[in-house]
Every structure is written in C-alpha cells, then in structure tokens.
Short mmCIF file of C-alpha atoms in Angstrom, two decimals:
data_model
loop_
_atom_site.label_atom_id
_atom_site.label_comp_id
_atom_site.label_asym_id
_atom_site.label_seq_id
_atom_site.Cartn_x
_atom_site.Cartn_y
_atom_site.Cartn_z
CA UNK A 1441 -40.10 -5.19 -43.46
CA UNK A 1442 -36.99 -6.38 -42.98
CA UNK A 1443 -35.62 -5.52 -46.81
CA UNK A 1444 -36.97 -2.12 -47.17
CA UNK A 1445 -35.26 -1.29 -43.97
CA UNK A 1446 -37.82 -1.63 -40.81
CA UNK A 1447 -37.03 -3.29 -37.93
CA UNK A 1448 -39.04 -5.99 -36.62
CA UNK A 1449 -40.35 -5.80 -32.62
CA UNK A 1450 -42.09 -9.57 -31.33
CA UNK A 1451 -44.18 -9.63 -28.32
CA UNK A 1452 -42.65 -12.42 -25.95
CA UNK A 1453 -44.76 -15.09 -25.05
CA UNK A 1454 -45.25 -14.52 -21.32
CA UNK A 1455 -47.82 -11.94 -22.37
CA UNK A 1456 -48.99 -13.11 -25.82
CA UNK A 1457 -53.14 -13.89 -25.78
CA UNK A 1458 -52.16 -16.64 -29.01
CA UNK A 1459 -47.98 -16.89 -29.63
CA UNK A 1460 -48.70 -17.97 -32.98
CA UNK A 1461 -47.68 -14.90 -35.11
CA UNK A 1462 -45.00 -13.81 -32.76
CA UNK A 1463 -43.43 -17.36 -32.70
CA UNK A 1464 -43.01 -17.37 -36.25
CA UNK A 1465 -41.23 -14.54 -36.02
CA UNK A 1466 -38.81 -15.89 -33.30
CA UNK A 1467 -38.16 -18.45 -34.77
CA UNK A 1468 -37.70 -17.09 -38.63
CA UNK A 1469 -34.59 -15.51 -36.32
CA UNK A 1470 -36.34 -12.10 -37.84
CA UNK A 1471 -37.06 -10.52 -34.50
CA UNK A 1472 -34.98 -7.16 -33.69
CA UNK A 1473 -36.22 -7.42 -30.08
CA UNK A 1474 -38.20 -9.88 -27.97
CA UNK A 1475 -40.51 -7.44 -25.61
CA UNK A 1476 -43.40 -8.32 -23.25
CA UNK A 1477 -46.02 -6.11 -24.27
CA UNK A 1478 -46.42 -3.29 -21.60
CA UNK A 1479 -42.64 -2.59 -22.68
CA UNK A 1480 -43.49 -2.48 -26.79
CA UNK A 1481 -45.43 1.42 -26.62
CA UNK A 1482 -41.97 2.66 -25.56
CA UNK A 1483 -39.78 0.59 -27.67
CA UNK A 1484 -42.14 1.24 -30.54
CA UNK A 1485 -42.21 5.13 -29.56
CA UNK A 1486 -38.36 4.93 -29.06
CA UNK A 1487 -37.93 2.99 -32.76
CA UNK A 1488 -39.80 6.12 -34.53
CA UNK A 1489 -36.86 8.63 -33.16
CA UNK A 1490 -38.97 10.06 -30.43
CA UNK A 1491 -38.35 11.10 -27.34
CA UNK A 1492 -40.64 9.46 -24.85
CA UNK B 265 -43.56 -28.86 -38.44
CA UNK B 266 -46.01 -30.00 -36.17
CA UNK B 267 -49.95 -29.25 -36.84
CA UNK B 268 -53.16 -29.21 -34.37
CA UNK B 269 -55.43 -31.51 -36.40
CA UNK B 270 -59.30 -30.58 -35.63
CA UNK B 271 -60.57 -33.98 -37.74
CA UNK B 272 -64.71 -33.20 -36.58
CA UNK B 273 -66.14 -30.72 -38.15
CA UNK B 274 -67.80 -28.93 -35.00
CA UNK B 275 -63.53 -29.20 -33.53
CA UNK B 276 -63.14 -25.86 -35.26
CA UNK B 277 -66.25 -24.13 -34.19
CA UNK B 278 -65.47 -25.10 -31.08
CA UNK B 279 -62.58 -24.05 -30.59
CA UNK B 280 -63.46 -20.86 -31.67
CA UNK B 281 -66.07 -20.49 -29.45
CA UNK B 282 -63.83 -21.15 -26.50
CA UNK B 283 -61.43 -18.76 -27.96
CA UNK B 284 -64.41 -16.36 -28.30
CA UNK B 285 -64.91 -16.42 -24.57
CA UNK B 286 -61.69 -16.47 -23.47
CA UNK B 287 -60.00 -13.79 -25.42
CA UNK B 288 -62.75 -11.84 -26.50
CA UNK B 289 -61.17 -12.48 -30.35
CA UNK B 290 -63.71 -14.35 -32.94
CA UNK B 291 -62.08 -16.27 -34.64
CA UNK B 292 -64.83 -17.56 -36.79
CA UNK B 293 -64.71 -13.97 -38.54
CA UNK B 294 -62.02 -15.19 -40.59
CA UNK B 295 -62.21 -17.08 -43.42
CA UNK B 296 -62.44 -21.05 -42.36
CA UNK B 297 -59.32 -23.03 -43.29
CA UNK B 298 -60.11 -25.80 -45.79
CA UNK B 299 -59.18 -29.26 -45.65
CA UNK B 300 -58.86 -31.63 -42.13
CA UNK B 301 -55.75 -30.22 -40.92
CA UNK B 302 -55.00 -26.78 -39.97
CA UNK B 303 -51.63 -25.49 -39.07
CA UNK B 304 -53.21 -22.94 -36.19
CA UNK B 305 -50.18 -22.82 -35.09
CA UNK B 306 -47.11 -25.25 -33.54
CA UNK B 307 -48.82 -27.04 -30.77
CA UNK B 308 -47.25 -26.25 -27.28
CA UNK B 309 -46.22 -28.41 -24.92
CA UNK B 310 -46.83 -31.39 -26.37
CA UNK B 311 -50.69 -30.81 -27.18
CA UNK B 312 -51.92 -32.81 -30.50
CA UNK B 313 -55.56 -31.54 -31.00
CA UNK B 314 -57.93 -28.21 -30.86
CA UNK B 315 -59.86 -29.22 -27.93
CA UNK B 316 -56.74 -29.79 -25.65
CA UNK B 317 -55.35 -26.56 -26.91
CA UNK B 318 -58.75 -24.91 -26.00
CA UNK B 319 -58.23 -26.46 -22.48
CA UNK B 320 -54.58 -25.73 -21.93
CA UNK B 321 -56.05 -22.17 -23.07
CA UNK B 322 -58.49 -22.54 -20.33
CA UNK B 323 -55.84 -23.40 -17.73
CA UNK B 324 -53.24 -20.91 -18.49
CA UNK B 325 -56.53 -18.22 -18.03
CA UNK B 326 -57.87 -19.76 -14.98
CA UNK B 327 -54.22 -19.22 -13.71
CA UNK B 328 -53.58 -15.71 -14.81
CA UNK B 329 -57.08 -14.71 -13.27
CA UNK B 330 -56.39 -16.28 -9.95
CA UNK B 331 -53.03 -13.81 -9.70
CA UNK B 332 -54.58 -10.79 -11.51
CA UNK B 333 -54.86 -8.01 -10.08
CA UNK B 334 -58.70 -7.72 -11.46
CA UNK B 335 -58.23 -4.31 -13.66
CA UNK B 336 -60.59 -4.68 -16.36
CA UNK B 337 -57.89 -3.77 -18.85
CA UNK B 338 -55.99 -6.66 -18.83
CA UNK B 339 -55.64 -9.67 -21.10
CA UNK B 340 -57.30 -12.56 -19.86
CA UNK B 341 -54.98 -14.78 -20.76
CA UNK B 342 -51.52 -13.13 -19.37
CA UNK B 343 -52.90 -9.94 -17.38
CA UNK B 344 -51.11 -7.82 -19.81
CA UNK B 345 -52.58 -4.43 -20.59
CA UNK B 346 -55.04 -4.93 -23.70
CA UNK B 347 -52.95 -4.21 -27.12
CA UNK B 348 -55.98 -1.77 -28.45
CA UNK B 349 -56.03 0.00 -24.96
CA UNK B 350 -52.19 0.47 -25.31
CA UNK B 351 -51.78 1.77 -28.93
CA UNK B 352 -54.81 4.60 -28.01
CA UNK B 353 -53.10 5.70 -24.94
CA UNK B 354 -49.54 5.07 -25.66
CA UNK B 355 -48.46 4.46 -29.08
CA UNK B 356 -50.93 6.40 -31.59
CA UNK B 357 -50.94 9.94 -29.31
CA UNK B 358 -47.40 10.03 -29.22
CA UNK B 359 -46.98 9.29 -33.02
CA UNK B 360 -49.19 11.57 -34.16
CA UNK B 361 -47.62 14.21 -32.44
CA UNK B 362 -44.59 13.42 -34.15
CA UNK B 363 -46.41 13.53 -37.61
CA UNK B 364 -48.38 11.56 -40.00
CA UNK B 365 -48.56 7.47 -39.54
CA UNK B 366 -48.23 4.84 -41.84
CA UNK B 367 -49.34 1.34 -40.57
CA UNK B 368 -48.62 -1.47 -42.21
CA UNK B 369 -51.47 -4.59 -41.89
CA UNK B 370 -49.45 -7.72 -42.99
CA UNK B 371 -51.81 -10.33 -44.64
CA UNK B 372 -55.14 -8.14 -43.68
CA UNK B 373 -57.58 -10.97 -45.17
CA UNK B 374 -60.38 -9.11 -44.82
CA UNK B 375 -59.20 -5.88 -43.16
CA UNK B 376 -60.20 -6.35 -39.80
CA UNK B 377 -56.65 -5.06 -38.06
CA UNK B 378 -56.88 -2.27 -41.12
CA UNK B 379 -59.89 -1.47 -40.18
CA UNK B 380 -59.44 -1.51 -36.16
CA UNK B 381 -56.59 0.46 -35.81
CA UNK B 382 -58.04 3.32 -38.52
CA UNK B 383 -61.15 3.10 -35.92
CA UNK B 384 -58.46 3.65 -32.83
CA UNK B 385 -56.42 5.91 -34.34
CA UNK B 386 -60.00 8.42 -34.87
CA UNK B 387 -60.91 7.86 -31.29
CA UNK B 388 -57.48 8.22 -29.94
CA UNK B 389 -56.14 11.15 -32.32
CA UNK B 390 -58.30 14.34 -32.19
CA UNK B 391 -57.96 15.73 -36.08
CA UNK B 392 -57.38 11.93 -37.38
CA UNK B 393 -57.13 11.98 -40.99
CA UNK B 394 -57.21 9.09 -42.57
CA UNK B 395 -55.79 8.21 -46.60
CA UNK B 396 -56.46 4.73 -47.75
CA UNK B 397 -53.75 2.63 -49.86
CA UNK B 398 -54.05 -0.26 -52.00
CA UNK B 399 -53.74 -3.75 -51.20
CA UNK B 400 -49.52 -4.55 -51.81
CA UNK B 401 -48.78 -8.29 -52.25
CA UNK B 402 -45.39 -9.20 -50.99
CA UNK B 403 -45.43 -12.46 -53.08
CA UNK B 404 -43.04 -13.05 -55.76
#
C-alpha cells in the first residue's frame, strides 16, 4: 500500500474486537494514523479528498 | 516473537467457539493452521495459551457490557459501533457519491472480506455495480 502510494489508517486497540492485524501494523511502524474506530469513516472519507 | 500455543487438539475449536459467541466472527471458517503452535497473534498481557486468551476475551466483554450503553450496534467486545454497520452508513454512501470504489482485500484466503463488503456495498449503494479483479500476489 505503502509503495504504490496509499496511506495506511490502524484501528487503535481500545476499540479493536481482535488487535491482531492492527498491531502488526503498529508495530511494522507502517501506520499513517492510529484511530479508534467511530473516528476511521471520517478519516477514511477525509483520505479520499472528500468533503465530509 | 511470542506465540499462543493451543497443544490439544479441541484448544483450537475451542477457542473458536468462544470467539464465535463473543464476537459473532467464526473463526473456524478459515482454513485451520497446521502444526501445534499457532502465532494467533502476540499474546497480551502476559497470557501463554488459547484458553486464557478466550477468558481474558471473556473478561474484557463482561466489562464492556456492564458500561455499554446496550445499543444493539455495538461491538461486544469494546462498545464500538459494528465495522459492517459503519462502512454501509458512513463510508460506502459517501464514496460512491464521489465515484467508483476500488477495495483492496489483503490476503482474502478464501474471499470472505471480498465477498462481505461487495454484499454491503449492494445493500448500502442503490445502483451498485460491481467488476471483479484477479487475485494479485504481493510476494516476491
């Protein structure tokens, strides 16, 4: 994701069912931004360029 | 890096089961890891096996439902809203109105996220289109 230009959201662990995939994420340092997840639909919204 | 070992063979099922009722997610619908040890992921606070995770599982739910405010749309395990419920109201309506949507499933296994978010995105988008692509392995 990273290499072909994305940019990489990770849902923090206070509201994470299993942190597994996220951690590995964390902790690969690849996260762009660490979000609980009722705040990722307007991050992700606000990452595609459009106004919420 | 640290593993959760599940050494019995009913540790896994188990586990799964617990999972099952806890998060609604079955696990057992993926393919079953071979060999005794499984690296489910880096146990937590200090936890060495599958049946303690299951339990500190149990806890951090029992604890979360104690607080919760009881909407049905929560996760049980953090009171969260539910990811699906959030990507048909919030994420998928708003995209769509921006134009078309490419999602990305990274190590699908069997397609199940493929396949669930296609399903979302036809309930959630009136006029849903969808255009399959090809598996794309990211190995060297």
């Amino acid at each position: 994701v990273r290499r072909h230009g994305g940019r990489i959201l990770a849902e923090d662990e206070s509201t994470c069912t299993v942190y597994g995939m996220p951690r590995a994420i964390v902790e690969a340092d690849l996260a762009d931004a660490v979000l609980p997840r009722p705040a990722l639909p307007a991050a992700i919204v606000d990452e595609a360029g459009i106004a919420a | 890096m640290s593993v959760l070992q599940h050494d019995r063979s009913d540790d896994y099922v188990a586990f799964c089961e617990g999972v099952r009722t806890l998060a609604e997610v079955d696990l057992l619908q993926y393919k079953r890891p071979d060999g005794a040890a499984h690296p489910v992921v880096r146990g937590p606070r200090g936890i060495r096996d599958l049946a303690e995770y299951l339990q500190l599982l149990r806890t951090d739910a029992t604890s979360s439902t104690s607080s919760s405010t009881g909407r049905r749309s929560t996760s049980p395990s953090s009171g969260a809203p539910r990811a699906v419920e959030m990507l048909a109201e919030h994420i998928l309506p708003v995209l769509a109105e921006a134009g078309r949507i490419r999602a990305w499933s990274a190590g699908c296994s069997y397609g199940a996220e493929a396949f669930t978010f296609a399903a979302v995105a036809l309930t959630a988008v009136p006029g849903t289109r969808l255009r399959s692509a090809a598996p794309t392995s990211t190995r060297a």
